Coordinates of N, CA, C and O in Angstrom, one line a residue:
M1 N 47.6 -13.6 -2.6 CA 47.1 -12.4 -2.2 C 45.6 -12.3 -2.6 O 44.8 -11.7 -2.0
A2 N 45.3 -12.8 -3.8 CA 43.9 -12.7 -4.3 C 43.0 -13.4 -3.4 O 41.9 -12.9 -3.2
N3 N 43.4 -14.5 -2.8 CA 42.5 -15.3 -1.9 C 42.2 -14.5 -0.6 O 41.1 -14.5 -0.1
V4 N 43.2 -13.8 -0.1 CA 43.1 -13.0 1.1 C 42.1 -11.8 0.8 O 41.2 -11.6 1.6
A5 N 42.3 -11.1 -0.3 CA 41.4 -10.1 -0.7 C 39.9 -10.6 -0.9 O 39.0 -9.9 -0.4
K6 N 39.8 -11.7 -1.6 CA 38.4 -12.3 -1.8 C 37.8 -12.6 -0.4 O 36.6 -12.4 -0.2
A7 N 38.6 -13.2 0.5 CA 38.1 -13.6 1.8 C 37.6 -12.3 2.6 O 36.7 -12.5 3.4
M8 N 38.2 -11.2 2.3 CA 37.8 -9.9 2.9 C 36.6 -9.3 2.2 O 36.2 -8.2 2.6
G9 N 36.2 -9.9 1.1 CA 35.1 -9.3 0.4 C 35.5 -8.2 -0.6 O 34.7 -7.5 -1.1
C10 N 36.8 -8.2 -1.0 CA 37.3 -7.2 -1.9 C 37.4 -7.8 -3.3 O 37.6 -9.0 -3.4
R11 N 37.3 -7.0 -4.3 CA 37.6 -7.4 -5.7 C 39.0 -7.2 -6.0 O 39.6 -6.2 -5.6
V12 N 39.7 -8.1 -6.7 CA 41.1 -8.0 -7.1 C 41.1 -7.6 -8.6 O 40.5 -8.3 -9.4
I13 N 41.9 -6.6 -8.9 CA 42.1 -6.2 -10.3 C 43.6 -6.2 -10.5 O 44.3 -5.4 -9.9
A14 N 44.0 -7.0 -11.5 CA 45.4 -7.0 -11.8 C 45.7 -6.0 -12.9 O 45.0 -5.9 -13.9
E15 N 46.7 -5.1 -12.6 CA 47.0 -4.1 -13.6 C 48.3 -4.4 -14.4 O 49.2 -5.1 -13.9
G16 N 48.4 -3.9 -15.6 CA 49.6 -4.1 -16.4 C 49.7 -5.4 -17.0 O 50.8 -5.9 -17.3
V17 N 48.6 -6.1 -17.2 CA 48.7 -7.5 -17.8 C 48.9 -7.3 -19.3 O 48.2 -6.7 -20.0
E18 N 50.0 -7.9 -19.8 CA 50.4 -7.7 -21.2 C 50.5 -9.1 -22.0 O 50.5 -9.0 -23.2
E19 N 50.7 -10.2 -21.3 CA 50.9 -11.5 -22.0 C 49.9 -12.5 -21.6 O 49.3 -12.5 -20.5
D20 N 49.6 -13.4 -22.6 CA 48.6 -14.5 -22.3 C 49.0 -15.3 -21.1 O 48.2 -15.7 -20.3
D21 N 50.3 -15.6 -21.0 CA 50.8 -16.4 -19.8 C 50.5 -15.7 -18.5 O 50.2 -16.4 -17.5
E22 N 50.6 -14.4 -18.4 CA 50.3 -13.7 -17.2 C 48.8 -13.9 -16.9 O 48.4 -14.1 -15.7
L23 N 47.9 -13.8 -17.9 CA 46.5 -13.9 -17.7 C 46.2 -15.3 -17.2 O 45.4 -15.5 -16.3
I24 N 46.8 -16.3 -17.7 CA 46.6 -17.7 -17.3 C 46.9 -17.9 -15.8 O 46.1 -18.5 -15.1
V25 N 48.1 -17.3 -15.4 CA 48.5 -17.4 -14.0 C 47.4 -16.7 -13.1 O 47.0 -17.2 -12.1
L26 N 47.1 -15.5 -13.5 CA 46.1 -14.7 -12.7 C 44.8 -15.4 -12.6 O 44.2 -15.4 -11.5
L27 N 44.3 -16.0 -13.7 CA 43.0 -16.7 -13.6 C 43.1 -17.9 -12.7 O 42.2 -18.2 -11.9
G28 N 44.3 -18.6 -12.7 CA 44.5 -19.7 -11.8 C 44.5 -19.3 -10.3 O 44.2 -20.0 -9.4
L29 N 44.9 -18.0 -10.1 CA 44.9 -17.5 -8.7 C 43.6 -16.9 -8.3 O 43.4 -16.4 -7.2
G30 N 42.6 -16.9 -9.2 CA 41.3 -16.5 -8.9 C 41.0 -15.0 -9.2 O 40.0 -14.4 -8.8
C31 N 42.0 -14.4 -9.9 CA 41.8 -13.0 -10.3 C 41.2 -12.9 -11.7 O 41.8 -13.3 -12.7
V32 N 39.9 -12.4 -11.8 CA 39.2 -12.4 -13.0 C 39.0 -11.0 -13.6 O 38.5 -10.9 -14.7
H33 N 39.5 -10.0 -12.9 CA 39.4 -8.6 -13.4 C 40.8 -8.2 -13.7 O 41.7 -8.2 -12.9
I34 N 41.0 -7.8 -15.0 CA 42.4 -7.4 -15.4 C 42.3 -6.1 -16.2 O 41.3 -5.7 -16.7
Q35 N 43.5 -5.4 -16.2 CA 43.6 -4.2 -17.0 C 45.0 -4.3 -17.6 O 45.9 -4.8 -17.0
G36 N 45.2 -3.8 -18.8 CA 46.5 -3.8 -19.4 C 46.4 -3.9 -20.9 O 45.4 -4.0 -21.5
Y37 N 47.6 -3.9 -21.5 CA 47.7 -3.9 -23.0 C 47.2 -5.1 -23.6 O 46.9 -5.2 -24.8
L38 N 47.1 -6.2 -22.8 CA 46.5 -7.5 -23.4 C 45.1 -7.2 -23.8 O 44.6 -7.8 -24.8
I39 N 44.4 -6.4 -23.1 CA 43.0 -6.1 -23.4 C 42.9 -4.9 -24.4 O 42.2 -5.0 -25.4
A40 N 43.6 -3.8 -24.1 CA 43.5 -2.7 -25.0 C 44.6 -1.7 -24.6 O 45.0 -1.5 -23.5
K41 N 45.1 -1.0 -25.6 CA 46.1 0.1 -25.4 C 45.3 1.3 -25.0 O 44.1 1.4 -25.2
P42 N 46.0 2.3 -24.4 CA 45.3 3.6 -24.1 C 44.7 4.2 -25.3 O 45.3 4.1 -26.4
M43 N 43.5 4.8 -25.2 CA 42.9 5.4 -26.4 C 42.0 6.6 -26.0 O 41.7 6.7 -24.8
P44 N 41.8 7.5 -27.0 CA 40.9 8.6 -26.7 C 39.5 8.2 -26.4 O 39.1 7.1 -26.8
P45 N 38.7 9.1 -25.8 CA 37.4 8.7 -25.4 C 36.5 8.2 -26.5 O 35.7 7.3 -26.3
D46 N 36.6 8.9 -27.7 CA 35.7 8.4 -28.8 C 36.0 7.0 -29.3 O 35.1 6.2 -29.6
E47 N 37.3 6.6 -29.2 CA 37.7 5.3 -29.6 C 37.3 4.3 -28.5 O 36.9 3.2 -28.7
L48 N 37.3 4.8 -27.2 CA 36.9 3.9 -26.1 C 35.4 3.5 -26.2 O 35.1 2.4 -26.0
L49 N 34.6 4.5 -26.6 CA 33.2 4.1 -26.7 C 33.0 3.1 -27.8 O 32.2 2.2 -27.7
K50 N 33.7 3.2 -28.9 CA 33.6 2.2 -30.0 C 34.1 0.8 -29.5 O 33.5 -0.2 -29.8
F51 N 35.2 0.9 -28.7 CA 35.7 -0.4 -28.2 C 34.7 -1.1 -27.3 O 34.5 -2.3 -27.4
I52 N 34.1 -0.3 -26.4 CA 33.1 -0.8 -25.5 C 31.9 -1.4 -26.3 O 31.4 -2.5 -26.0
D53 N 31.5 -0.7 -27.3 CA 30.4 -1.2 -28.2 C 30.7 -2.5 -28.8 O 29.9 -3.5 -28.7
N54 N 31.9 -2.7 -29.3 CA 32.3 -3.9 -30.0 C 32.5 -5.0 -28.9 O 32.2 -6.2 -29.2
F55 N 33.1 -4.7 -27.8 CA 33.4 -5.7 -26.8 C 32.1 -6.2 -26.1 O 32.0 -7.4 -25.9
S56 N 31.2 -5.3 -25.8 CA 30.0 -5.7 -25.0 C 28.8 -6.1 -25.8 O 27.9 -6.8 -25.3
G57 N 28.8 -5.7 -27.1 CA 27.6 -6.0 -27.9 C 26.5 -5.1 -27.6 O 25.4 -5.2 -28.1
V58 N 26.7 -4.1 -26.6 CA 25.6 -3.1 -26.3 C 26.0 -1.8 -26.8 O 27.2 -1.4 -26.7
S59 N 25.1 -1.1 -27.4 CA 25.4 0.2 -28.0 C 25.5 1.3 -26.9 O 24.7 1.4 -26.0
N60 N 26.6 2.0 -27.0 CA 26.8 3.2 -26.1 C 26.8 4.5 -26.9 O 27.5 5.4 -26.6
E61 N 26.0 4.5 -27.9 CA 25.9 5.7 -28.8 C 25.4 6.9 -27.9 O 24.5 6.8 -27.1
R62 N 26.0 8.0 -28.2 CA 25.6 9.2 -27.5 C 24.8 10.1 -28.5 O 25.1 10.1 -29.7
P63 N 23.9 10.8 -28.0 CA 23.1 11.7 -28.8 C 23.9 12.8 -29.5 O 24.9 13.2 -29.0

């Protein structure tokens, strides 16, 4: 399915990825955008900003 979406110019985002094995399969299928507990658990906005800062190396400090 990822190949069909990519051929149509769409981005594929896999949701609910929780295990390393799932990520490996998805990467093999060409899906490089993922969402799920493997990356991060749900969090409040203030924790999200800290997570983004740590993950990206770019400061998202708010005045």
